[in-house]
Coordinates of C-alpha atoms and ligand atoms in Angstrom, one line a residue:
M1 CA 16.2 -16.4 -13.3
R2 CA 15.6 -14.4 -9.6
T3 CA 12.6 -15.6 -9.5
I4 CA 11.2 -14.6 -5.2
R5 CA 8.1 -17.1 -4.5
T6 CA 5.6 -13.9 -3.9
A7 CA 2.3 -14.0 -2.1
A8 CA -0.2 -11.5 -1.7
A9 CA -2.4 -11.6 1.7
Q10 CA -5.0 -10.6 1.8
L11 CA -7.5 -9.7 4.5
G12 CA -11.5 -10.1 5.4
P13 CA -12.9 -7.1 6.8
I14 CA -11.6 -5.9 10.5
Q15 CA -14.4 -4.7 13.0
K16 CA -14.4 -1.9 15.3
A17 CA -14.4 -3.2 18.4
E18 CA -11.2 -6.8 16.3
E19 CA -8.3 -6.7 19.7
R20 CA -4.4 -6.4 17.5
P21 CA -4.7 -10.4 18.7
A22 CA -7.1 -11.9 16.7
V23 CA -6.1 -9.4 13.8
V24 CA -2.6 -10.9 14.3
A25 CA -3.6 -14.5 14.7
R26 CA -5.3 -14.4 11.7
M27 CA -2.1 -12.9 9.4
I28 CA -0.5 -15.5 10.8
A29 CA -2.5 -18.5 9.2
L30 CA -2.2 -16.8 6.0
L31 CA 2.0 -16.5 6.8
D32 CA 1.2 -20.8 7.7
A33 CA -0.4 -20.8 4.3
A34 CA 1.5 -19.2 2.8
K35 CA 4.6 -21.1 3.8
R36 CA 2.9 -24.1 2.6
E37 CA 2.3 -24.1 -0.6
G38 CA 6.4 -22.9 -1.0
A39 CA 6.0 -18.8 -0.5
T40 CA 9.6 -17.0 0.9
F41 CA 7.4 -13.8 0.7
V42 CA 4.3 -12.2 1.9
V43 CA 2.8 -8.7 1.8
Y44 CA 0.0 -7.3 3.7
P45 CA -2.5 -5.3 3.8
E46 CA -2.0 -1.0 4.4
L47 CA -3.1 -0.2 8.1
A48 CA -3.1 -4.0 8.8
L49 CA -3.7 -4.5 12.0
T50 CA -7.2 -2.4 13.0
T51 CA -10.2 -1.6 11.0
F52 CA -9.7 1.1 8.4
F53 CA -10.2 3.8 11.4
P54 CA -10.5 7.2 8.7
R55 CA -13.3 6.5 8.6
W56 CA -15.3 7.7 11.8
H57 CA -14.4 11.3 13.5
H58 CA -12.9 12.0 16.5
E59 CA -13.1 15.3 17.3
D60 CA -11.0 14.8 20.0
R61 CA -7.9 14.0 18.0
A62 CA -5.7 12.2 20.6
E63 CA -8.6 9.6 20.7
A64 CA -7.5 7.8 17.6
D65 CA -4.3 6.9 19.1
R66 CA -5.0 3.8 20.1
W67 CA -5.2 2.9 16.5
F68 CA -1.6 3.8 16.3
E69 CA 1.2 1.7 17.1
R70 CA 4.1 3.5 19.1
E71 CA 7.1 0.6 18.8
M72 CA 7.5 -2.3 16.3
P73 CA 7.8 -4.9 16.8
G74 CA 5.6 -4.6 20.2
P75 CA 4.4 -6.9 22.3
E76 CA 0.8 -7.9 20.2
T77 CA 2.8 -8.3 16.6
R78 CA 5.9 -9.8 18.0
P79 CA 4.4 -13.2 17.6
L80 CA 3.9 -12.6 13.5
F81 CA 8.1 -11.4 13.5
E82 CA 8.5 -14.7 15.4
R83 CA 6.9 -17.4 13.5
A84 CA 7.8 -15.1 10.2
R85 CA 11.9 -15.8 11.5
Q86 CA 10.9 -19.2 11.4
H87 CA 9.4 -19.8 8.4
G88 CA 12.4 -17.7 7.7
M89 CA 10.1 -15.6 5.0
A90 CA 10.5 -12.5 4.6
M91 CA 7.4 -10.1 5.1
S92 CA 5.5 -6.1 4.4
F93 CA 2.4 -4.9 6.2
G94 CA 0.9 -1.4 7.1
Y95 CA 0.1 -0.1 10.0
A96 CA -0.4 3.5 11.9
E97 CA 2.6 4.7 13.2
L98 CA 3.5 7.2 16.2
T99 CA 6.7 8.0 17.0
P100 CA 8.4 8.9 20.0
E101 CA 8.2 12.8 19.6
G102 CA 4.7 12.7 19.0
R103 CA 3.9 12.0 15.6
H104 CA 1.6 10.5 12.8
F105 CA 2.3 8.3 10.4
N106 CA 0.5 5.8 7.6
T107 CA 3.1 3.4 6.9
S108 CA 4.7 -0.2 5.6
I109 CA 7.4 -1.9 6.4
L110 CA 9.8 -4.4 5.4
V111 CA 10.8 -7.2 6.9
D112 CA 13.4 -9.4 6.0
G113 CA 13.9 -14.0 6.6
S114 CA 15.4 -12.7 9.8
G115 CA 12.6 -10.9 11.6
A116 CA 15.5 -7.4 10.8
I117 CA 13.1 -4.3 9.6
V118 CA 15.3 -3.9 6.6
G119 CA 12.4 -0.7 4.8
K120 CA 9.7 1.5 6.4
Y121 CA 7.9 4.3 4.3
R122 CA 5.3 6.4 4.9
K123 CA 2.0 7.6 2.6
V124 CA 2.8 10.4 0.5
H125 CA -0.7 10.3 -1.2
L126 CA -2.8 11.2 1.7
P127 CA -6.4 11.2 0.4
G128 CA -9.2 12.4 1.7
H129 CA -10.5 16.3 4.5
V130 CA -9.5 17.2 7.8
E131 CA -13.3 18.0 9.4
F132 CA -15.9 16.4 9.5
D133 CA -17.9 17.1 6.2
P134 CA -21.7 16.6 6.2
E135 CA -22.1 15.7 2.3
R136 CA -20.3 13.3 2.7
T137 CA -21.7 9.6 2.8
H138 CA -18.8 8.4 4.5
Q139 CA -16.1 9.8 6.1
H140 CA -12.2 9.9 5.1
L141 CA -10.5 11.7 6.5
E142 CA -7.1 10.7 6.1
K143 CA -5.7 14.4 7.0
R144 CA -6.5 14.3 10.0
Y145 CA -5.3 12.2 11.4
F146 CA -1.7 11.7 9.8
E147 CA 0.6 13.9 8.0
P148 CA 2.2 13.1 4.8
G149 CA 5.3 10.6 4.6
D150 CA 8.5 12.4 5.1
L151 CA 11.0 10.0 3.5
G152 CA 9.9 9.9 -0.1
F153 CA 10.0 7.1 -2.4
P154 CA 13.2 4.5 -1.2
V155 CA 13.9 1.8 -2.3
W156 CA 16.0 -1.7 -0.7
R157 CA 18.3 -5.1 -1.9
M158 CA 17.0 -7.8 -0.6
M159 CA 16.2 -11.5 -2.4
G160 CA 17.8 -11.1 -4.9
G161 CA 16.4 -7.8 -5.9
I162 CA 15.4 -3.9 -5.5
L163 CA 12.7 -2.9 -3.9
G164 CA 10.2 -0.9 -3.5
M165 CA 6.6 0.6 -1.2
C166 CA 3.4 2.6 -1.6
I167 CA 0.4 2.7 0.6
C168 CA -3.0 2.7 -1.1
N169 CA -3.9 5.8 -2.5
D170 CA -0.1 6.0 -3.4
R171 CA -0.7 3.7 -6.9
R172 CA -2.8 5.8 -8.6
W173 CA 0.4 8.6 -9.1
P174 CA 3.1 7.5 -11.3
E175 CA 4.9 10.2 -9.3
T176 CA 5.4 7.3 -7.1
Y177 CA 6.1 4.6 -9.8
R178 CA 8.2 6.4 -11.5
S179 CA 10.5 7.7 -8.7
M180 CA 10.5 3.7 -7.6
G181 CA 12.0 3.2 -10.8
L182 CA 14.8 5.4 -11.7
Q183 CA 16.2 3.4 -9.0
G184 CA 16.2 0.4 -10.6
V185 CA 12.9 -0.5 -8.8
E186 CA 12.1 -4.3 -9.6
M187 CA 9.5 -5.0 -7.0
V188 CA 6.6 -2.8 -5.9
V189 CA 4.8 -3.8 -3.2
L190 CA 1.5 -2.2 -1.3
G191 CA -2.0 -2.3 0.5
F192 CA -4.7 -0.5 0.3
N193 CA -7.8 -0.3 1.9
T194 CA -10.5 1.5 -0.9
P195 CA -13.8 1.8 0.0
S196 CA -16.4 0.4 -3.0
V197 CA -17.7 3.5 -3.6
N198 CA -17.1 6.5 -3.8
S199 CA -18.2 9.2 -1.1
Q200 CA -18.4 12.4 -3.3
K201 CA -20.8 10.7 -6.0
G202 CA -22.8 7.9 -6.0
G203 CA -23.2 6.7 -9.2
E204 CA -19.2 5.6 -9.3
A205 CA -19.0 1.8 -7.6
L206 CA -17.7 -1.3 -7.4
D207 CA -17.0 -1.6 -11.3
K208 CA -15.8 1.8 -11.7
R209 CA -13.5 1.8 -9.0
M210 CA -12.0 -2.1 -9.4
F211 CA -11.1 -0.5 -13.2
H212 CA -9.5 2.5 -12.0
H213 CA -7.5 0.0 -9.4
K214 CA -6.2 -2.2 -12.0
L215 CA -5.1 0.7 -14.5
S216 CA -3.1 2.6 -12.5
L217 CA -1.1 -0.9 -11.6
Q218 CA -0.7 -2.1 -14.6
A219 CA 0.1 1.3 -15.8
G220 CA 2.7 1.8 -13.1
A221 CA 3.9 -1.6 -13.4
Y222 CA 4.6 -1.6 -17.8
Q223 CA 5.5 2.1 -18.0
N224 CA 8.5 0.9 -15.3
S225 CA 9.2 -2.4 -15.9
T226 CA 8.4 -3.8 -12.8
W227 CA 6.4 -6.2 -10.7
V228 CA 3.6 -4.4 -8.5
V229 CA 1.6 -6.6 -5.6
A230 CA -1.2 -4.5 -4.6
V231 CA -3.1 -6.8 -1.5
A232 CA -6.8 -5.5 -0.1
K233 CA -8.4 -5.6 3.3
A234 CA -11.4 -6.1 1.7
G235 CA -15.6 -6.6 2.9
T236 CA -17.8 -5.0 5.4
E237 CA -16.3 -3.1 8.5
D238 CA -18.8 -1.9 11.1
G239 CA -21.4 -1.3 7.8
H240 CA -18.8 0.3 4.6
H241 CA -18.4 -1.5 2.9
L242 CA -13.6 -2.6 1.2
M243 CA -13.3 -3.3 -2.2
G244 CA -11.5 -7.0 -3.0
G245 CA -9.0 -6.5 -5.8
T246 CA -5.7 -8.2 -4.2
C247 CA -3.6 -8.9 -7.1
I248 CA -0.4 -9.3 -9.1
V249 CA 1.0 -7.2 -12.4
D250 CA 3.7 -8.5 -14.4
P251 CA 6.5 -6.1 -15.7
D252 CA 4.8 -6.3 -19.3
G253 CA 1.5 -4.8 -17.1
E254 CA -1.0 -7.7 -17.1
V255 CA -2.6 -9.1 -14.0
V256 CA -1.3 -12.4 -13.7
A257 CA -2.5 -13.6 -10.0
E258 CA -5.7 -12.8 -8.8
L259 CA -7.4 -13.6 -5.5
A260 CA -12.0 -13.3 -5.5
G261 CA -14.0 -12.8 -3.0
E262 CA -13.5 -10.5 0.1
D263 CA -11.7 -13.2 2.9
D264 CA -8.8 -13.8 4.6
G265 CA -6.4 -15.3 1.9
I266 CA -3.5 -15.7 -0.3
V267 CA -2.5 -16.2 -4.3
V268 CA 0.7 -16.7 -4.3
H269 CA 3.1 -16.3 -7.6
D270 CA 7.0 -16.9 -9.0
C271 CA 7.7 -13.6 -9.9
D272 CA 10.9 -13.5 -11.3
L273 CA 12.7 -10.3 -11.2
D274 CA 14.4 -11.4 -14.6
A275 CA 11.4 -10.4 -16.4
T276 CA 11.7 -6.7 -15.6
L277 CA 15.1 -6.2 -17.7
F278 CA 13.7 -6.3 -21.0
G279 CA 11.2 -3.3 -20.9
K280 CA 14.4 -1.2 -18.4
T281 CA 17.1 -2.2 -21.7
T282 CA 15.0 -1.5 -24.7
I283 CA 11.4 0.6 -24.8
F284 CA 11.7 1.6 -20.6
D285 CA 15.9 2.9 -20.8
F286 CA 15.7 5.9 -19.5
G287 CA 18.7 6.8 -19.4
R288 CA 18.1 6.1 -23.4
H289 CA 15.0 7.9 -23.5
R290 CA 13.9 10.3 -20.8
R291 CA 13.6 14.4 -21.9
I292 CA 14.0 16.0 -18.4
E293 CA 14.6 19.3 -20.3
H294 CA 11.2 18.9 -21.0
Y295 CA 9.4 17.9 -16.9
G296 CA 10.1 20.8 -14.2
R297 CA 6.3 21.2 -14.5
I298 CA 6.1 17.8 -12.4
T299 CA 8.7 18.9 -9.7
G300 CA 8.3 22.9 -10.1
Q301 CA 4.5 23.1 -9.6
V302 CA 1.4 21.8 -7.9
G303 CA -1.6 22.2 -9.0
V304 CA -2.5 23.4 -12.7
E305 CA -1.6 26.3 -14.8
L306 CA -4.2 26.9 -17.2
P307 CA -2.5 28.6 -20.4
P308 CA -3.3 33.0 -21.1
E309 CA -6.4 33.2 -22.1
Ligands
CDT401 N1 -7.4 4.8 1.6 C1 -7.0 4.9 1.1 O1 -6.0 5.7 0.6 N2 -7.5 4.4 0.3 C2 -7.8 5.8 -1.3 C3 -9.8 6.1 -0.6 C4 -9.8 7.5 -2.0 S1 -11.1 7.8 -1.7 C5 -10.8 9.4 -1.0 C6 -7.4 5.1 -2.1 O2 -7.4 5.6 -2.7 O3 -8.0 3.7 -2.8

């Protein structure tokens, strides 16, 4: 068995006025709780350090830079790295990255038990829109504040396994999992901030949103025979509700651990990476069964091309 005792560490709401040090203190409390439960790996949400700021429209784009990190770790996040290092625990979390060249990404990192950043992923599938949209019940301006990730979907050898990351909306796209599946990924970790109502379809509320969330995770896990660890930022941020749904999915596609509620909290599971081997060597043995001569459209075309009338 190659077991990673993994804690999915959900964060409850972070209000606009809440400063980084207070959020980092909450993350450290979750890290300590995970340590007490014997976890060696802690996964936090997307944009873990701040409120989900893409819901706010800044006419002047630069005003939004206050939500971004210019260094990682920086003065405010160093205590989290330090505590993780003391515990010898690995972790992953998301944050808004502002590079020295002035580029903006929705980023997540993998940090090993010595506190070293071993992996970085930048969100590829950015949802939402660029300009203020009065037709929507709430704004989702990720396309305004971030550029699409430029690092692809890499995986890393870590803790005796092969790990990869994606972020929120990426989990809805089969290409995300398959890109990592083709590199033998054994655990995909991701964070999310998902509004519990569709801004363009009021009738689509929490139950349907939760269904689509789990459907995507479970399909990705099963079809690539990988663990998937998905962690919410949940609850009501300045009047805007984000759904929970933090859970761990096994390589058979079953939800094996789930966190109830929308507050800060952890759910811990022993993820045996060897459990991925059966699927990877039978029905989803890609080397034996994939037929790439028929998949050209998947990378050759973006939108739908209808057949002739
Ligand atoms: N953060 C994020 O990617 N949220 C999206 C909301 C989609 S609706 C614009 C999600 O896929 O959950």
